[in-house]
Amino acid sequence: MTNETQNELVFLPLGGSNEVGMNLNAYGFGPEHDRKWIIVDVGVTFGDQSTPGVDVIVPDPSFLEGEEILGIVLTHAHEDHIGALGWLFDRIKAPLYATPFTAFLIREKLRDHNLAEEVELNEIALGGTVNLDPFEVTYVTITHSIAEPNGLAIKTPLGTVLHTGDWKIDDEPVVGEKTDVAAITKLGDEGVLAMVCDSTNVFVEGTAGSEGDVAKHLADLIVPLKGRVAVGCFASNVARMDSVIRAAEAAGRRVALAGRSMHRITAAAKSVGMLSDVQPFLSEEEAKIWPADKILYLCTGSQGEARAALSRVAEGTHPFIKLGQGDHCIFSSRVIPGNELPIARLQDKLADRGVKIYTERGYPGIHVSGHPCRDELRQMYAWARPKIAVPTHGQRRHLIEHGHLAKSIGIEQVVTPRNGDMVRLAPGFAEIIDEVPAGRLFVDGGILVEEQGEALRERRHAASNGMLIVAFALDRRGKMVSDIDIRSVGLPGNTDRPLEEVLDHLAERVEDTVRGLKGEALEDEIVIEQAVARTLKKASQKVWGRRPIVETVVLRL
Amino acid sequence: MTNETQNELVFLPLGGSNEVGMNLNAYGFGPEHDRKWIIVDVGVTFGDQSTPGVDVIVPDPSFLEGEEILGIVLTHAHEDHIGALGWLFDRIKAPLYATPFTAFLIREKLRDHNLAEEVELNEIALGGTVNLDPFEVTYVTITHSIAEPNGLAIKTPLGTVLHTGDWKIDDEPVVGEKTDVAAITKLGDEGVLAMVCDSTNVFVEGTAGSEGDVAKHLADLIVPLKGRVAVGCFASNVARMDSVIRAAEAAGRRVALAGRSMHRITAAAKSVGMLSDVQPFLSEEEAKIWPADKILYLCTGSQGEARAALSRVAEGTHPFIKLGQGDHCIFSSRVIPGNELPIARLQDKLADRGVKIYTERGYPGIHVSGHPCRDELRQMYAWARPKIAVPTHGQRRHLIEHGHLAKSIGIEQVVTPRNGDMVRLAPGFAEIIDEVPAGRLFVDGGILVEEQGEALRERRHAASNGMLIVAFALDRRGKMVSDIDIRSVGLPGNTDRPLEEVLDHLAERVEDTVRGLKGEALEDEIVIEQAVARTLKKASQKVWGRRPIVETVVLRL
């Protein structure tokens, strides 16, 4: 099907299509064996309790290693779009392009990874163009839940792709400009070959709502309150921060920031001239002694993160914030799936201190999503009029539903690739022409490892089943010349069945097993270790109903 | 404050107040040192990923051990009300009382724990009375999301307590009777001292909705469908099962059951005459070859449980159900908090097979809650008119909010005890008079252990940090007489930094450490082991940024 010398334009998602977060998209141009690539976004996703010891997960970029990469273009500063730069840069080296706010935060990230010197980071003005021949990439201002969100118009000799990035249509974005409808319509007039588009809220009818409305709701809620007020929100949402600060000012309250990312983001925001006309924040020391009715704390930790500000407030261990009876905590945020239990526990602890809790559920105006609902998707398709719809940024369910929506409003071609599916956008009918390695890499103990790697599998097994460790010494002829030292990790006993007694019993079984071995078997440590492990696993199954990891150490003297 | 010879009526929650599930309530009557007790419900809660290896969690009944317990009265058959009977019966021995459907399921549970012979299980008719002098306990028919839900009117010489159990007001419960308003109003007329009441939905305005409406919605949805239909729901909701079966019959479909609890519950339901006029279920073998448009599968696993029917269908490993393009899966269930991610993964896998998914979100009529919303709470207070409101069955936030609601509608006294808080209901003003040991016990490796026990703590630590095991032999004088055997469990390496090399390096550090020890230190295994552990933890911190569990085995020859 593929002509090997013909130029093709291909789209290749390596992250973000099939799962939430971890966006890494590549566009290739050229004949099959001589493609030039640009990368759009290099994001992380986060581990959860199913990945103990693994906090950060990044897309596997192996396919792109060794390819000719002209540039890495970042749409906006959310971690699921820029968070993997530090981890993956060495494998996909290329100049970076980002607008000023995003660039500020990337710079910090590169410093953390000691890459600041090595990386070429180019700051592009809003609406600016990057020439990466044969790609010409123009930033298109859109609206989202962060400062400086951008779509990308990617022009190539075979047509233009509108890569939406994360977006919604917000006519009152509070900070930054409105969606550049003129630019998008103009692209549509000139002809958009394909639109690669956010699928997050495809199951939600209507529209996401405006930051401007949230500002009003927050002011209405906060102004009449007595007592201390804490507001939890995503730090990266500078508009939200701005709205909270203005509500505080309207209420005669000064604002104190709690949590490292609040400071990171306000620094980035100030560097591009945002938050310039608000009263200075109180320092921690000032906040400590400021009158209750005159203060508002802007806090990290709305997702119940154990070490963030709100959790420490709830535990009563925060260095300068104490909340109690008569105080208020407003969650101007949504619940990220997977965080339901930690958030419930956090809110419960606060309620237990007498703090009144306000969430989106009881106070629907205090948060809006940053992603397009169905009416917004329809509107964007009407503006851009692409020939091809490529749903991305969502789980499989979302991509499929987004495909149905696009078809239903008359988009000619729909392709819903999985991560690793290479889509030929031109020439010809759009189709998946190849499947390349894709997957997730885990940051485990400071290094990148395979998702299916042995270390995490062993840790998970140990977490559910515990471990037995047994060691003894044998002489050359296989005679036991030491005591049998047996220990357990993570195996329970109680007064009816003390662990000591169980271990003594297991040690006897080990001794019997070794005694039962004859001749050559006794010359081979591996054979002995396997025999002992079999005995212990079987015995453990009877005692605990589970098969622990068994490490048998035979020392040969 | 307490007169030691005066009779008192006390309420003591040992589970269910502060957390969801795991209900265990006790009522005591008599002077402080000579109380007689009845227990209401003995439920479990379930472990999650934060408790690896622990699936079942039960309330700690220690306070009641050795007390005079007259009887254990069960309100209904949900696991959070009867699930801990098998685990705790030996500690709180007393005759059991339950209505027939509940008794059927308790009997099975007792058989599983080899307690069937030992336990006196009394079957009480709906509306029946149990005399446990000085308590007289009358079953009051209410409506909920299970067959045979009951509240309890607990009469004592010091007043009557209405213990609601789990309830809502359903005027069309599909199976069973409507709420016995006459009985509750009569109790109110005679005077209710205290109402101990479900708080689950106190944050939800309005009413929970009726099973009758769900039946209509399900029929409307199912009748026009082509292709295979699977419905996931909670097996214990016999009304829901009935509604699905009737929708299937209206659609000309036969029903096949998938999942062990479906069979358990249909057996229990049939034993009390429910589901008697429906077509027989298809066997698995029949279902396998039945035409697609003529079948409906009633499935367990709506919470994404890995081994339940729906997950196996999604994985393509179910022995007789295959779903694909053109088929349908209806989730007639809610998302239990904490199950969001597994459910999302399950639905995603089904969608990926081409199965259309229907959930409460897009099809709001296909599920209703079994717990009272605010209007229903108000109604119940209006019927029963208790002097004292005792919110229970909820997290702290819910109990507090429920207390506010009760106050706001004019209830004189509100007490919101935590688990372990003993509330004196009479005589005098209701108040917490004592705090007794309460907590959770974990079923770990088949035995009951303390929540804060060492085994789970070690397993969690191992899950996040991995382990190092090192063993060597020393002679009497401390000379190393074997190789150093060092192994890791759950610690990663990669090609840049192979694990082998790291372990060799660590072995050298161990050797240096032992060589560095002098004199008496070398005579004491504990001292040696601690020195080695210190070395290895420090070195691991440098290599992996974490401190694994270290087991050092010194064999002395």
Short mmCIF file of N, CA, C and O in Angstrom, two decimals, chain A residues 48-50 52-53 204 338 340-341 347-348 351-352 361 395-397 400 418 444-445 447-448 455 458-459 462-464 466-467 469 472-473 481-482 485 487 489-494 497 529 544 546 551-553 555 557, chain B residues 48-50 52-53 204 338 340-341 347-348 351-352 361 395-397 400 418 444-445 447-448 455 458-459 462-464 466-467 469 472-473 481-482 485 487 489-494 497 529 544 546 551-553 555 557:
data_model
loop_
_atom_site.label_atom_id
_atom_site.label_comp_id
_atom_site.label_asym_id
_atom_site.label_seq_id
_atom_site.Cartn_x
_atom_site.Cartn_y
_atom_site.Cartn_z
N ASP A 48 -0.03 5.18 41.05
CA ASP A 48 -1.02 5.15 42.11
C ASP A 48 -0.73 3.95 43.01
O ASP A 48 0.37 3.40 42.95
N GLN A 49 -1.69 3.58 43.83
CA GLN A 49 -1.40 2.51 44.78
C GLN A 49 -1.16 1.18 44.10
O GLN A 49 -0.64 0.26 44.73
N SER A 50 -1.48 1.07 42.81
CA SER A 50 -1.18 -0.17 42.11
C SER A 50 0.27 -0.21 41.63
O SER A 50 0.73 -1.23 41.12
N PRO A 52 3.28 0.70 43.67
CA PRO A 52 3.99 1.20 44.85
C PRO A 52 5.46 1.50 44.54
O PRO A 52 6.12 0.70 43.88
N GLY A 53 5.94 2.63 45.00
CA GLY A 53 7.32 3.03 44.75
C GLY A 53 7.51 3.72 43.42
O GLY A 53 8.59 4.22 43.13
N VAL A 204 -19.85 14.39 28.08
CA VAL A 204 -20.61 15.42 28.80
C VAL A 204 -21.31 16.33 27.79
O VAL A 204 -20.66 16.94 26.94
N GLY A 338 -9.46 8.17 40.84
CA GLY A 338 -8.40 7.48 41.58
C GLY A 338 -8.10 8.16 42.90
O GLY A 338 -7.55 7.55 43.80
N GLU A 340 -10.47 9.57 44.86
CA GLU A 340 -11.69 9.70 45.64
C GLU A 340 -11.47 9.42 47.13
O GLU A 340 -11.95 10.17 47.99
N LEU A 341 -10.76 8.32 47.43
CA LEU A 341 -10.62 7.96 48.84
C LEU A 341 -9.73 8.93 49.61
O LEU A 341 -10.11 9.40 50.67
N GLN A 347 -11.26 15.47 53.58
CA GLN A 347 -12.43 16.29 53.91
C GLN A 347 -13.02 15.85 55.25
O GLN A 347 -13.51 16.67 56.03
N ASP A 348 -12.96 14.55 55.49
CA ASP A 348 -13.49 14.04 56.73
C ASP A 348 -12.70 14.55 57.93
O ASP A 348 -13.27 14.93 58.95
N ALA A 351 -13.62 18.18 58.44
CA ALA A 351 -14.95 18.29 59.02
C ALA A 351 -14.88 17.95 60.51
O ALA A 351 -15.56 18.57 61.34
N ASP A 352 -14.05 16.98 60.84
CA ASP A 352 -13.93 16.55 62.22
C ASP A 352 -13.36 17.67 63.10
O ASP A 352 -13.62 17.72 64.30
N ARG A 361 -19.82 19.63 44.36
CA ARG A 361 -21.07 18.90 44.42
C ARG A 361 -22.19 19.74 45.04
O ARG A 361 -23.27 19.86 44.46
N GLN A 395 -9.27 7.99 27.27
CA GLN A 395 -9.24 6.54 27.27
C GLN A 395 -9.91 6.05 25.99
O GLN A 395 -10.56 6.82 25.29
N ARG A 396 -9.75 4.77 25.74
CA ARG A 396 -10.32 4.18 24.52
C ARG A 396 -11.80 4.54 24.35
O ARG A 396 -12.26 4.88 23.27
N ARG A 397 -12.56 4.43 25.44
CA ARG A 397 -14.00 4.75 25.39
C ARG A 397 -14.24 6.15 24.86
O ARG A 397 -15.18 6.40 24.11
N ILE A 400 -13.39 6.50 21.07
CA ILE A 400 -14.42 5.89 20.22
C ILE A 400 -15.66 6.79 20.16
O ILE A 400 -16.20 7.07 19.09
N ARG A 418 -4.59 3.92 18.55
CA ARG A 418 -4.06 3.66 19.89
C ARG A 418 -2.62 4.20 19.92
O ARG A 418 -2.01 4.42 18.89
N ASP A 444 11.54 4.32 38.58
CA ASP A 444 11.58 3.46 39.76
C ASP A 444 12.98 3.54 40.35
O ASP A 444 13.95 3.19 39.69
N GLY A 445 13.06 4.02 41.57
CA GLY A 445 14.38 4.15 42.19
C GLY A 445 15.29 5.04 41.36
O GLY A 445 16.48 4.79 41.26
N ILE A 447 15.52 5.47 38.18
CA ILE A 447 15.87 5.09 36.81
C ILE A 447 14.61 4.69 36.05
O ILE A 447 13.58 4.38 36.65
N LEU A 448 14.72 4.71 34.72
CA LEU A 448 13.60 4.31 33.88
C LEU A 448 13.64 2.79 33.69
O LEU A 448 14.66 2.24 33.30
N ALA A 455 11.24 -5.80 39.09
CA ALA A 455 11.32 -5.19 40.43
C ALA A 455 9.92 -4.89 40.97
O ALA A 455 9.58 -5.27 42.09
N GLU A 458 7.95 -8.02 41.75
CA GLU A 458 8.35 -8.62 43.04
C GLU A 458 7.80 -7.82 44.21
O GLU A 458 7.34 -8.39 45.19
N ARG A 459 7.86 -6.50 44.12
CA ARG A 459 7.36 -5.69 45.24
C ARG A 459 5.86 -5.90 45.45
O ARG A 459 5.38 -5.97 46.58
N ALA A 462 5.41 -9.23 47.05
CA ALA A 462 5.78 -9.14 48.47
C ALA A 462 4.68 -8.41 49.25
O ALA A 462 4.38 -8.76 50.39
N ALA A 463 4.08 -7.40 48.63
CA ALA A 463 3.06 -6.62 49.34
C ALA A 463 1.85 -7.47 49.68
O ALA A 463 1.24 -7.30 50.74
N SER A 464 1.48 -8.38 48.80
CA SER A 464 0.30 -9.21 49.06
C SER A 464 0.63 -10.45 49.86
O SER A 464 -0.20 -10.94 50.61
N GLY A 466 4.01 -11.35 51.39
CA GLY A 466 5.11 -11.41 52.35
C GLY A 466 6.29 -12.23 51.85
O GLY A 466 6.33 -12.67 50.69
N MET A 467 7.28 -12.41 52.73
CA MET A 467 8.51 -13.12 52.35
C MET A 467 8.99 -14.02 53.46
O MET A 467 8.80 -13.72 54.64
N ILE A 469 12.75 -15.77 54.55
CA ILE A 469 14.18 -15.81 54.25
C ILE A 469 14.78 -16.91 55.12
O ILE A 469 14.58 -16.90 56.34
N PHE A 472 21.40 -21.14 55.75
CA PHE A 472 22.16 -22.12 56.52
C PHE A 472 23.43 -22.44 55.75
O PHE A 472 23.55 -22.10 54.57
N ALA A 473 24.39 -23.05 56.45
CA ALA A 473 25.67 -23.38 55.81
C ALA A 473 25.81 -24.89 55.69
O ALA A 473 25.42 -25.64 56.60
N VAL A 481 26.19 -27.36 58.70
CA VAL A 481 27.21 -27.01 59.69
C VAL A 481 26.87 -25.72 60.43
O VAL A 481 27.70 -25.13 61.10
N SER A 482 25.64 -25.24 60.26
CA SER A 482 25.19 -24.06 61.03
C SER A 482 23.76 -24.31 61.49
O SER A 482 23.14 -25.30 61.09
N ASP A 485 18.72 -20.39 60.03
CA ASP A 485 18.22 -19.06 60.39
C ASP A 485 17.02 -18.76 59.49
O ASP A 485 17.16 -18.64 58.28
N ARG A 487 13.55 -16.28 58.84
CA ARG A 487 12.91 -15.01 59.19
C ARG A 487 11.76 -14.73 58.25
O ARG A 487 11.76 -15.20 57.12
N VAL A 489 9.18 -11.60 56.60
CA VAL A 489 8.87 -10.19 56.42
C VAL A 489 7.41 -10.12 55.98
O VAL A 489 7.03 -10.73 54.99
N GLY A 490 6.61 -9.42 56.77
CA GLY A 490 5.23 -9.21 56.36
C GLY A 490 4.33 -10.40 56.51
O GLY A 490 3.30 -10.48 55.85
N LEU A 491 4.69 -11.33 57.38
CA LEU A 491 3.79 -12.47 57.63
C LEU A 491 3.27 -12.37 59.06
O LEU A 491 4.03 -12.11 59.98
N PRO A 492 1.96 -12.55 59.23
CA PRO A 492 1.36 -12.27 60.53
C PRO A 492 1.33 -13.47 61.47
O PRO A 492 1.29 -14.62 61.04
N GLY A 493 1.34 -13.16 62.73
CA GLY A 493 1.02 -14.12 63.77
C GLY A 493 0.09 -13.44 64.76
O GLY A 493 -0.08 -12.22 64.69
N ASN A 494 -0.52 -14.19 65.64
CA ASN A 494 -1.26 -13.54 66.73
C ASN A 494 -1.13 -14.41 67.97
O ASN A 494 -0.36 -15.38 67.97
N ARG A 497 -1.62 -18.02 67.54
CA ARG A 497 -0.66 -18.69 66.67
C ARG A 497 0.56 -17.80 66.52
O ARG A 497 0.73 -17.12 65.53
N GLU A 529 18.26 -24.94 47.02
CA GLU A 529 17.43 -23.77 47.24
C GLU A 529 16.02 -23.99 46.70
O GLU A 529 15.02 -23.60 47.33
N TRP A 544 -0.89 -19.78 56.06
CA TRP A 544 -1.44 -18.44 55.82
C TRP A 544 -2.38 -18.37 54.61
O TRP A 544 -2.87 -17.30 54.27
N ARG A 546 -1.38 -18.44 51.64
CA ARG A 546 -0.71 -17.68 50.57
C ARG A 546 0.70 -18.22 50.35
O ARG A 546 1.25 -18.90 51.21
N GLU A 551 13.32 -16.67 49.84
CA GLU A 551 14.74 -16.56 49.48
C GLU A 551 15.51 -17.54 50.36
O GLU A 551 15.55 -17.40 51.57
N THR A 552 16.10 -18.53 49.72
CA THR A 552 16.89 -19.52 50.45
C THR A 552 18.37 -19.26 50.15
O THR A 552 18.76 -19.25 48.98
N VAL A 553 19.13 -19.03 51.18
CA VAL A 553 20.56 -18.79 50.98
C VAL A 553 21.34 -19.98 51.54
O VAL A 553 21.29 -20.24 52.74
N LEU A 555 24.97 -21.24 52.16
CA LEU A 555 26.40 -20.88 52.15
C LEU A 555 27.20 -22.17 52.16
O LEU A 555 26.96 -23.07 52.98
N LEU A 557 30.66 -24.01 52.72
CA LEU A 557 31.97 -23.80 53.34
C LEU A 557 32.99 -24.82 52.84
O LEU A 557 32.63 -25.89 52.41
N ASP B 48 -8.47 -2.41 50.43
CA ASP B 48 -8.24 -1.87 49.10
C ASP B 48 -6.75 -1.91 48.83
O ASP B 48 -6.00 -2.61 49.52
N GLN B 49 -6.30 -1.18 47.82
CA GLN B 49 -4.89 -1.26 47.47
C GLN B 49 -3.98 -0.72 48.55
O GLN B 49 -2.78 -0.96 48.52
N SER B 50 -4.55 0.00 49.53
CA SER B 50 -3.72 0.48 50.63
C SER B 50 -3.51 -0.60 51.68
O SER B 50 -2.73 -0.42 52.61
N PRO B 52 -2.60 -4.19 51.02
CA PRO B 52 -2.32 -5.36 50.19
C PRO B 52 -2.33 -6.65 51.01
O PRO B 52 -1.77 -6.68 52.09
N GLY B 53 -2.97 -7.66 50.47
CA GLY B 53 -3.06 -8.94 51.17
C GLY B 53 -4.20 -9.00 52.18
O GLY B 53 -4.46 -10.05 52.75
N VAL B 204 -27.21 14.71 49.83
CA VAL B 204 -27.98 14.72 48.59
C VAL B 204 -29.39 15.24 48.85
O VAL B 204 -30.12 14.70 49.68
N GLY B 338 -13.56 4.53 45.49
CA GLY B 338 -12.37 3.70 45.55
C GLY B 338 -12.30 2.74 44.35
O GLY B 338 -11.23 2.24 44.02
N GLU B 340 -13.27 3.59 41.22
CA GLU B 340 -13.35 4.35 39.98
C GLU B 340 -12.40 3.84 38.91
O GLU B 340 -12.79 3.67 37.75
N LEU B 341 -11.13 3.62 39.29
CA LEU B 341 -10.16 3.21 38.28
C LEU B 341 -10.43 1.81 37.73
O LEU B 341 -10.45 1.62 36.51
N GLN B 347 -14.68 -0.78 31.74
CA GLN B 347 -15.54 -0.22 30.69
C GLN B 347 -14.73 0.07 29.43
O GLN B 347 -15.22 -0.09 28.30
N ASP B 348 -13.50 0.48 29.64
CA ASP B 348 -12.64 0.78 28.51
C ASP B 348 -12.36 -0.48 27.69
O ASP B 348 -12.38 -0.45 26.46
N ALA B 351 -15.49 -1.33 25.78
CA ALA B 351 -15.66 -0.41 24.64
C ALA B 351 -14.70 -0.77 23.52
O ALA B 351 -15.04 -0.71 22.33
N ASP B 352 -13.50 -1.18 23.91
CA ASP B 352 -12.48 -1.52 22.93
C ASP B 352 -12.91 -2.73 22.10
O ASP B 352 -12.49 -2.90 20.94
N ARG B 361 -24.54 7.62 34.49
CA ARG B 361 -24.21 8.99 34.10
C ARG B 361 -24.98 9.41 32.85
O ARG B 361 -25.61 10.45 32.83
N GLN B 395 -19.34 8.50 57.12
CA GLN B 395 -18.08 9.08 57.58
C GLN B 395 -18.39 10.24 58.50
O GLN B 395 -19.53 10.71 58.58
N ARG B 396 -17.38 10.73 59.17
CA ARG B 396 -17.55 11.82 60.12
C ARG B 396 -18.33 12.99 59.51
O ARG B 396 -19.22 13.56 60.13
N ARG B 397 -17.95 13.38 58.29
CA ARG B 397 -18.63 14.49 57.59
C ARG B 397 -20.12 14.27 57.51
O ARG B 397 -20.90 15.20 57.66
N ILE B 400 -21.86 14.54 60.99
CA ILE B 400 -21.97 15.94 61.43
C ILE B 400 -23.08 16.65 60.66
O ILE B 400 -23.93 17.33 61.25
N ARG B 418 -18.46 8.82 67.79
CA ARG B 418 -17.51 8.06 66.98
C ARG B 418 -17.58 6.60 67.41
O ARG B 418 -18.06 6.30 68.51
N ASP B 444 -5.79 -11.26 57.89
CA ASP B 444 -4.52 -11.28 57.17
C ASP B 444 -3.96 -12.70 57.26
O ASP B 444 -3.71 -13.20 58.36
N GLY B 445 -3.81 -13.34 56.12
CA GLY B 445 -3.31 -14.72 56.14
C GLY B 445 -4.20 -15.62 56.97
O GLY B 445 -3.72 -16.50 57.67
N ILE B 447 -5.92 -15.04 59.64
CA ILE B 447 -6.10 -14.77 61.07
C ILE B 447 -6.42 -13.29 61.29
O ILE B 447 -6.16 -12.45 60.42
N LEU B 448 -7.00 -13.00 62.45
CA LEU B 448 -7.31 -11.60 62.78
C LEU B 448 -6.09 -10.96 63.41
O LEU B 448 -5.52 -11.48 64.38
N ALA B 455 3.05 -6.95 60.35
CA ALA B 455 3.13 -7.67 59.08
C ALA B 455 2.74 -6.77 57.91
O ALA B 455 3.48 -6.64 56.93
N GLU B 458 5.26 -3.99 57.31
CA GLU B 458 6.44 -4.48 56.58
C GLU B 458 6.13 -4.69 55.10
O GLU B 458 6.93 -4.34 54.23
N ARG B 459 4.98 -5.26 54.82
CA ARG B 459 4.65 -5.50 53.40
C ARG B 459 4.52 -4.19 52.63
O ARG B 459 4.96 -4.08 51.50
N ALA B 462 7.97 -2.89 52.06
CA ALA B 462 8.60 -3.66 51.00
C ALA B 462 8.03 -3.26 49.64
O ALA B 462 8.75 -3.19 48.65
N ALA B 463 6.74 -2.99 49.58
CA ALA B 463 6.10 -2.65 48.31
C ALA B 463 6.66 -1.35 47.75
O ALA B 463 6.84 -1.20 46.54
N SER B 464 6.96 -0.39 48.60
CA SER B 464 7.48 0.89 48.12
C SER B 464 8.99 0.88 47.98
O SER B 464 9.52 1.59 47.13
N GLY B 466 11.31 -2.12 48.43
CA GLY B 466 12.07 -3.32 48.12
C GLY B 466 12.87 -3.84 49.31
O GLY B 466 12.76 -3.32 50.42
N MET B 467 13.67 -4.86 49.05
CA MET B 467 14.44 -5.51 50.12
C MET B 467 15.82 -5.88 49.66
O MET B 467 16.03 -6.20 48.49
N ILE B 469 18.79 -8.71 50.95
CA ILE B 469 19.07 -9.83 51.83
C ILE B 469 20.55 -10.15 51.68
O ILE B 469 21.04 -10.34 50.57
N PHE B 472 26.21 -14.27 55.36
CA PHE B 472 27.60 -14.75 55.33
C PHE B 472 27.86 -15.49 56.64
O PHE B 472 27.09 -15.38 57.59
N ALA B 473 28.96 -16.24 56.65
CA ALA B 473 29.28 -17.01 57.86
C ALA B 473 30.56 -16.47 58.49
O ALA B 473 31.50 -16.10 57.77
N VAL B 481 34.13 -16.66 56.85
CA VAL B 481 34.52 -17.98 56.36
C VAL B 481 33.65 -18.44 55.19
O VAL B 481 33.67 -19.61 54.81
N SER B 482 32.85 -17.52 54.65
CA SER B 482 32.07 -17.87 53.45
C SER B 482 32.11 -16.67 52.50
O SER B 482 32.60 -15.61 52.86
N ASP B 485 26.75 -13.55 50.33
CA ASP B 485 25.64 -13.77 49.39
C ASP B 485 24.67 -12.61 49.54
O ASP B 485 24.08 -12.41 50.61
N ARG B 487 21.34 -10.47 47.82
CA ARG B 487 20.24 -10.56 46.86
C ARG B 487 19.29 -9.40 47.06
O ARG B 487 19.21 -8.85 48.16
N VAL B 489 15.19 -8.00 46.38
CA VAL B 489 13.82 -8.28 45.96
C VAL B 489 13.18 -6.93 45.65
O VAL B 489 13.16 -6.04 46.51
N GLY B 490 12.72 -6.76 44.44
CA GLY B 490 11.99 -5.54 44.11
C GLY B 490 12.85 -4.31 43.94
O GLY B 490 12.36 -3.19 44.06
N LEU B 491 14.13 -4.49 43.65
CA LEU B 491 14.98 -3.33 43.39
C LEU B 491 15.38 -3.35 41.91
O LEU B 491 15.77 -4.39 41.39
N PRO B 492 15.28 -2.21 41.27
CA PRO B 492 15.45 -2.19 39.81
C PRO B 492 16.89 -1.94 39.36
O PRO B 492 17.67 -1.28 40.04
N GLY B 493 17.19 -2.46 38.20
CA GLY B 493 18.39 -2.08 37.47
C GLY B 493 17.99 -1.88 36.02
O GLY B 493 16.86 -2.22 35.65
N ASN B 494 18.84 -1.31 35.23
CA ASN B 494 18.58 -1.27 33.79
C ASN B 494 19.92 -1.38 33.06
O ASN B 494 20.95 -1.64 33.70
N ARG B 497 22.67 0.67 34.29
CA ARG B 497 23.13 0.39 35.65
C ARG B 497 22.62 -1.00 36.04
O ARG B 497 21.64 -1.13 36.77
N GLU B 529 24.79 -7.35 62.50
CA GLU B 529 23.66 -7.19 61.59
C GLU B 529 23.24 -5.72 61.49
O GLU B 529 22.94 -5.22 60.41
N TRP B 544 19.32 4.21 44.84
CA TRP B 544 17.91 4.21 44.40
C TRP B 544 17.08 5.34 45.01
O TRP B 544 15.88 5.45 44.74
N ARG B 546 16.09 5.39 47.98
CA ARG B 546 15.15 4.82 48.94
C ARG B 546 15.87 3.89 49.90
O ARG B 546 17.00 3.47 49.65
N GLU B 551 17.64 -7.42 55.45
CA GLU B 551 17.77 -8.57 56.34
C GLU B 551 19.20 -9.09 56.24
O GLU B 551 19.64 -9.53 55.19
N THR B 552 19.92 -8.98 57.35
CA THR B 552 21.29 -9.48 57.38
C THR B 552 21.32 -10.76 58.20
O THR B 552 20.91 -10.75 59.35
N VAL B 553 21.79 -11.83 57.59
CA VAL B 553 21.87 -13.09 58.32
C VAL B 553 23.34 -13.43 58.54
O VAL B 553 24.08 -13.62 57.58
N LEU B 555 25.63 -16.20 60.00
CA LEU B 555 25.70 -17.56 60.53
C LEU B 555 27.02 -17.71 61.26
O LEU B 555 28.09 -17.38 60.73
N LEU B 557 29.78 -20.10 62.88
CA LEU B 557 30.21 -21.51 62.88
C LEU B 557 31.11 -21.79 64.06
O LEU B 557 31.79 -20.91 64.56
#
